[in-house]
Amino acid sequence: LQAADKSESGTLEGEEFVLFYKALTQREEVLSLFQEFSEDGKKLTLLELVDFLQQEQLEGEGMEELAMELIDKYEPSETAKARHVLSADGFLMYLCSPEGSIFNPQHRALWQDMTQPLCHYFISSSHNTYLIEDQIRGQSSIEGYIRALKRGCRCLEVDCWDGPNGEPLVYHGHTFTSKIPFREVVSTLGKYAFQQGSFTRDPRVLGASTHRKGCLCPSRILLGPGGRGTRGSWDRAWHTEVPEQGHPPPPTPQELKHKILLKGKKIGRLEDTLDGPGDDAPELSDEDNGAEAEEEKRRAKVGEAARVSALQKDRESLAQALSDCVIYCKSVSFQGFQEARAHSRPSEISSFSEAKARKLIRESGNEFVRHNAWQLARIYPSGMRTDSSNYDPQEMWNAGCQIVALNFQTAGAEMDLNDGLFSQNGRCGYVLKPPFMRHEGTLFNPSDPSTWEGSGPTTLTIQVISGQQLPKVANSKNEAVIDPLVRVEIHGVPADQAHQETKYIENNGFNPHWDETLQFQLRVPELALVRFVVEDYDKTSRNDFVGQFTLPFANIKPGYRHIHLLSKDGTNIPPSSLFVHIRITE
């Protein structure tokens, strides 16, 4: 400020402000790169820009057209535009733009095939969506549903319990969490489920766990008297069409656009009940355990005879109407891979605790991958995570599990991975699994390198060059200045898991320069996520989080790229960024 204030008036006027602005935005490393390709050091001609795009950015065909587009879009000087040249200012603007981002802009749009069965996609999913705090005393709120939907979540959960005057309530049973009316949840879903643009109209899955008599009440609100008529503006969105064939394969996201699928248990047939307790047994959540489960089992034994005699009435009840809404996501208990193959159907879904899923991955990794090639699997957090912490979703995606439910209210690396995976494909909440995870005869096992396809590892080389305007650590003192370092993490199959970091730069969050090269070997790049983390180094305690950005390896653009950092809760923190050079060698 003092250097730009030539008049020593204490204020900046006219050219003084221009000088001040240029001093703030001067990027020596970018200018040096610009001059490497500029013959006169003042401009890039069209052919010089084409050379840069081909040699460094590794852009595909149509380089001259792309160069013309970039000049037209980012060159601030009309004179330079007319001459088809790019100034140093225009070059910097290009590198800081979406076209200069590490994230392939073509993959921001809907770019994947959406005509595969549902089980061929990873689906963004939340756990106990109504909670916005912990699992014991936390607040239940419709805000949980709004936040999750706006964040791209496509599978939401509702726990219904009896309330006063027959009105069901939503809350975490047998805890001290607050309660919200089920009617408000339905109203919120009707308002926000498909609110965002055309790329977010893919199907939503609503997981409904009904407890005690609560299974009757939601059907009244959803379906109205006699099972029809009061679903309001989203009446057409509720998917209740029964397929004409016997047991067809699950539909595709394309076929179910703008539809809501109900995930839950179905009331069985009378003959099923006579043979023994069936799916029409008292409704239990997939996560019920302990005292609640024992109580429900006792009720089941006492009421068995009454249930059989009353089944015909049940078939005409509102509970039956709710059951009839469950078409493609019927919840069934998992009894083993052979049992599932012999008796289950593609339209059914099983839920697994994180511990059970880990055990299956460890002991039967290939069988689990094969199972997930034809049927949906939902993973949910351990009941011990009362603080709403999250497990690592990557190990579940490695096995092809589609519905990996996380506590969206809890920030951290786990939600960074989730946001990173689903930041692609138009943020529609559906990401197509790699081809080797989509056929039922696959040999792939995430823990066994001998089952992996491919000729050899892919090498990812990252030169971490510099940082720009990194934020201060939250709640730090006004005079505090960060000592930033960059850590790059690879999340994927166990053999690919790795991390490396740069040295820290003392007292410089404004324009730190590292110029360090990190290198990684990837055996299964199709499943890899790359997470860039900036931390404030502290030699006496744990480093403080500054910012991060996570993306799938498949979406990385090579060359000189900017990484636009996100905060702990996944929101943008402009203009904070990292400047890197990426090289990928197969």
Coordinates of C-alpha atoms in Angstrom, one line a residue, residues 268-496:
G268 CA -45.7 -60.9 2.5
R269 CA -48.4 -63.3 1.2
L270 CA -50.6 -65.3 3.5
E271 CA -48.9 -68.6 2.6
D272 CA -45.6 -67.1 3.5
T273 CA -46.9 -66.2 6.9
L274 CA -48.3 -69.6 7.6
D275 CA -44.8 -71.1 6.9
G276 CA -43.3 -68.8 9.4
P277 CA -42.5 -65.1 10.1
G278 CA -42.0 -63.4 6.8
D279 CA -41.4 -59.9 5.6
D280 CA -44.7 -58.9 7.2
A281 CA -43.3 -59.4 10.7
P282 CA -43.3 -56.2 12.9
E283 CA -41.3 -53.6 11.0
L284 CA -37.7 -53.3 12.1
S285 CA -35.1 -50.8 10.9
D286 CA -32.0 -52.3 9.3
E287 CA -30.1 -50.8 12.3
D288 CA -32.4 -51.9 15.2
N289 CA -30.4 -53.7 17.8
G290 CA -30.2 -54.4 21.5
A291 CA -33.3 -53.8 23.7
E292 CA -35.5 -52.6 20.9
A293 CA -34.8 -55.6 18.8
E294 CA -35.5 -58.0 21.7
E295 CA -38.7 -56.2 22.5
E296 CA -39.8 -56.5 18.9
K297 CA -39.0 -60.2 18.9
R298 CA -41.1 -60.7 22.0
R299 CA -44.0 -58.9 20.4
A300 CA -43.6 -61.0 17.3
K301 CA -43.9 -64.2 19.3
V302 CA -46.9 -63.1 21.3
G303 CA -48.7 -61.7 18.3
E304 CA -48.0 -64.5 15.8
A305 CA -51.4 -66.1 15.9
A306 CA -53.2 -62.7 15.8
R307 CA -51.1 -61.6 12.8
V308 CA -52.0 -64.7 10.8
S309 CA -55.7 -64.3 11.4
A310 CA -55.6 -60.6 10.6
L311 CA -53.5 -60.8 7.5
Q312 CA -56.4 -60.6 5.0
K313 CA -57.4 -57.3 6.7
D314 CA -53.8 -56.1 6.6
R315 CA -53.7 -56.6 2.8
E316 CA -56.5 -54.0 2.5
S317 CA -55.1 -51.7 5.1
L318 CA -53.0 -48.5 4.6
A319 CA -50.0 -50.5 5.7
Q320 CA -50.5 -52.6 2.6
A321 CA -50.8 -49.4 0.5
L322 CA -47.4 -48.3 1.8
S323 CA -45.9 -51.7 1.2
D324 CA -47.2 -51.5 -2.4
C325 CA -45.1 -48.4 -2.9
V326 CA -41.9 -50.5 -2.5
I327 CA -41.2 -51.8 -6.0
Y328 CA -37.5 -51.8 -6.8
C329 CA -35.8 -51.4 -3.3
K330 CA -37.4 -54.1 -1.2
S331 CA -35.3 -54.5 2.0
V332 CA -34.3 -58.1 2.7
S333 CA -31.9 -59.5 5.2
F334 CA -28.6 -60.9 3.9
Q335 CA -28.1 -64.6 4.5
G336 CA -25.0 -65.2 2.5
F337 CA -23.9 -64.9 -1.1
Q338 CA -25.1 -68.3 -2.2
E339 CA -28.5 -67.8 -0.6
A340 CA -28.8 -64.4 -2.2
R341 CA -28.0 -65.8 -5.6
A342 CA -30.5 -68.6 -5.2
H343 CA -33.4 -66.8 -3.8
S344 CA -33.0 -63.0 -4.0
R345 CA -34.0 -60.7 -6.9
P346 CA -32.3 -57.7 -8.5
S347 CA -35.1 -55.5 -7.2
E348 CA -34.1 -56.2 -3.6
I349 CA -31.6 -54.6 -1.4
S350 CA -29.7 -55.6 1.7
S351 CA -28.1 -53.4 4.4
F352 CA -24.8 -54.0 6.1
S353 CA -23.2 -52.4 9.1
E354 CA -19.7 -51.0 8.4
A355 CA -18.2 -53.9 10.4
K356 CA -20.1 -56.6 8.5
A357 CA -19.1 -55.0 5.2
R358 CA -15.5 -54.9 6.2
K359 CA -15.6 -58.6 7.2
L360 CA -17.1 -59.5 3.8
I361 CA -14.5 -57.5 1.9
R362 CA -11.7 -59.1 3.9
E363 CA -12.9 -62.7 3.7
S364 CA -14.9 -62.7 0.4
G365 CA -13.9 -59.6 -1.6
N366 CA -14.6 -61.0 -5.0
E367 CA -17.9 -62.5 -4.1
F368 CA -19.0 -59.1 -2.6
V369 CA -18.0 -57.3 -5.8
R370 CA -19.9 -59.9 -7.9
H371 CA -23.0 -59.6 -5.6
N372 CA -22.9 -55.8 -6.0
A373 CA -22.9 -56.2 -9.8
W374 CA -26.5 -57.4 -9.8
Q375 CA -28.0 -56.2 -6.5
L376 CA -28.0 -53.1 -4.4
A377 CA -26.1 -53.0 -1.1
R378 CA -26.4 -50.3 1.5
I379 CA -23.7 -49.7 4.1
Y380 CA -24.5 -47.7 7.3
P381 CA -22.3 -46.4 10.2
S382 CA -21.7 -48.4 13.4
G383 CA -24.1 -47.7 16.2
M384 CA -21.1 -46.8 18.3
R385 CA -20.6 -43.6 16.2
T386 CA -22.9 -41.7 18.6
D387 CA -20.9 -38.5 17.7
S388 CA -22.1 -38.8 14.1
S389 CA -18.5 -39.5 12.9
N390 CA -18.0 -41.3 9.6
Y391 CA -16.3 -44.5 8.4
D392 CA -14.0 -44.4 5.3
P393 CA -16.4 -44.8 2.3
Q394 CA -13.5 -45.7 -0.1
E395 CA -13.2 -49.2 1.1
M396 CA -16.9 -49.8 0.5
W397 CA -16.7 -48.3 -3.0
N398 CA -13.7 -50.6 -3.7
A399 CA -16.1 -53.5 -3.3
G400 CA -18.8 -51.9 -5.6
C401 CA -21.2 -51.1 -2.8
Q402 CA -23.6 -48.5 -4.2
I403 CA -25.4 -46.9 -1.2
V404 CA -22.7 -45.9 1.2
A405 CA -24.6 -43.9 3.8
L406 CA -22.6 -41.1 5.6
N407 CA -23.5 -38.6 8.2
F408 CA -23.7 -35.5 6.0
Q409 CA -23.7 -33.2 9.0
T410 CA -20.1 -34.1 10.0
A411 CA -17.3 -32.5 8.1
G412 CA -14.0 -34.3 7.5
A413 CA -12.0 -36.3 5.1
E414 CA -14.8 -38.9 4.6
M415 CA -17.3 -36.3 3.4
D416 CA -14.5 -34.7 1.3
L417 CA -14.2 -38.0 -0.5
N418 CA -18.0 -38.3 -1.0
D419 CA -18.2 -34.7 -2.3
G420 CA -15.2 -35.4 -4.6
L421 CA -16.6 -38.6 -6.1
F422 CA -20.0 -37.0 -6.8
S423 CA -18.7 -33.7 -8.0
Q424 CA -18.7 -35.1 -11.5
N425 CA -21.4 -36.1 -14.0
G426 CA -23.5 -33.0 -13.5
R427 CA -23.6 -33.5 -9.7
C428 CA -26.5 -35.8 -10.4
G429 CA -25.6 -38.1 -7.4
Y430 CA -25.0 -41.1 -9.7
V431 CA -21.5 -42.2 -10.8
L432 CA -21.1 -45.2 -13.1
K433 CA -18.9 -47.9 -11.7
P434 CA -15.9 -49.1 -13.7
P435 CA -16.6 -51.8 -16.3
F436 CA -14.8 -54.5 -14.3
M437 CA -17.3 -54.0 -11.4
R438 CA -20.4 -54.2 -13.6
H439 CA -20.3 -57.8 -14.8
E440 CA -21.3 -60.7 -12.5
G441 CA -18.4 -62.9 -13.6
T442 CA -15.8 -60.4 -12.6
L443 CA -12.6 -61.7 -11.0
F444 CA -11.8 -58.3 -9.4
N445 CA -10.9 -58.4 -5.7
P446 CA -9.8 -55.0 -4.2
S447 CA -7.4 -56.8 -1.9
D448 CA -5.8 -59.1 -4.4
P449 CA -3.5 -57.5 -7.0
S450 CA -3.4 -60.7 -9.1
T451 CA -7.1 -60.1 -10.0
W452 CA -6.6 -56.6 -11.4
E453 CA -6.7 -55.9 -15.1
G454 CA -4.3 -53.6 -16.9
S455 CA -0.7 -53.8 -18.2
G456 CA 0.9 -52.0 -15.3
P457 CA 0.7 -49.1 -12.9
T458 CA -0.1 -45.5 -13.9
T459 CA 2.3 -42.9 -12.7
L460 CA 0.9 -39.6 -11.4
T461 CA 3.5 -36.9 -11.0
I462 CA 2.5 -33.6 -9.3
Q463 CA 4.7 -30.6 -9.1
V464 CA 3.3 -28.4 -6.3
I465 CA 4.4 -24.9 -7.5
S466 CA 2.7 -22.2 -5.4
G467 CA -0.3 -21.1 -3.4
Q468 CA -2.4 -18.0 -3.6
Q469 CA -4.2 -16.1 -0.9
L470 CA -4.7 -19.0 1.5
P471 CA -7.1 -18.2 4.3
K472 CA -6.1 -17.9 7.9
V473 CA -7.0 -20.7 10.4
A474 CA -10.4 -20.2 12.0
N475 CA -10.4 -18.4 15.3
S476 CA -6.7 -17.4 15.0
K477 CA -5.4 -14.1 16.2
N478 CA -5.4 -11.1 13.9
E479 CA -1.6 -11.0 13.7
A480 CA -1.3 -14.7 13.1
V481 CA 0.2 -15.9 9.7
I482 CA 0.1 -19.5 8.6
D483 CA 3.0 -21.8 7.8
P484 CA 1.4 -23.7 4.9
L485 CA 2.3 -27.2 3.6
V486 CA 0.5 -29.3 1.0
R487 CA -0.3 -32.9 1.5
V488 CA -1.5 -35.0 -1.5
E489 CA -3.4 -38.2 -0.6
I490 CA -4.4 -41.1 -2.8
H491 CA -7.5 -43.0 -1.8
G492 CA -8.3 -46.2 -3.6
V493 CA -7.6 -49.9 -3.4
P494 CA -5.3 -50.8 -0.4
A495 CA -2.2 -51.1 -2.7
D496 CA -2.8 -47.6 -4.0

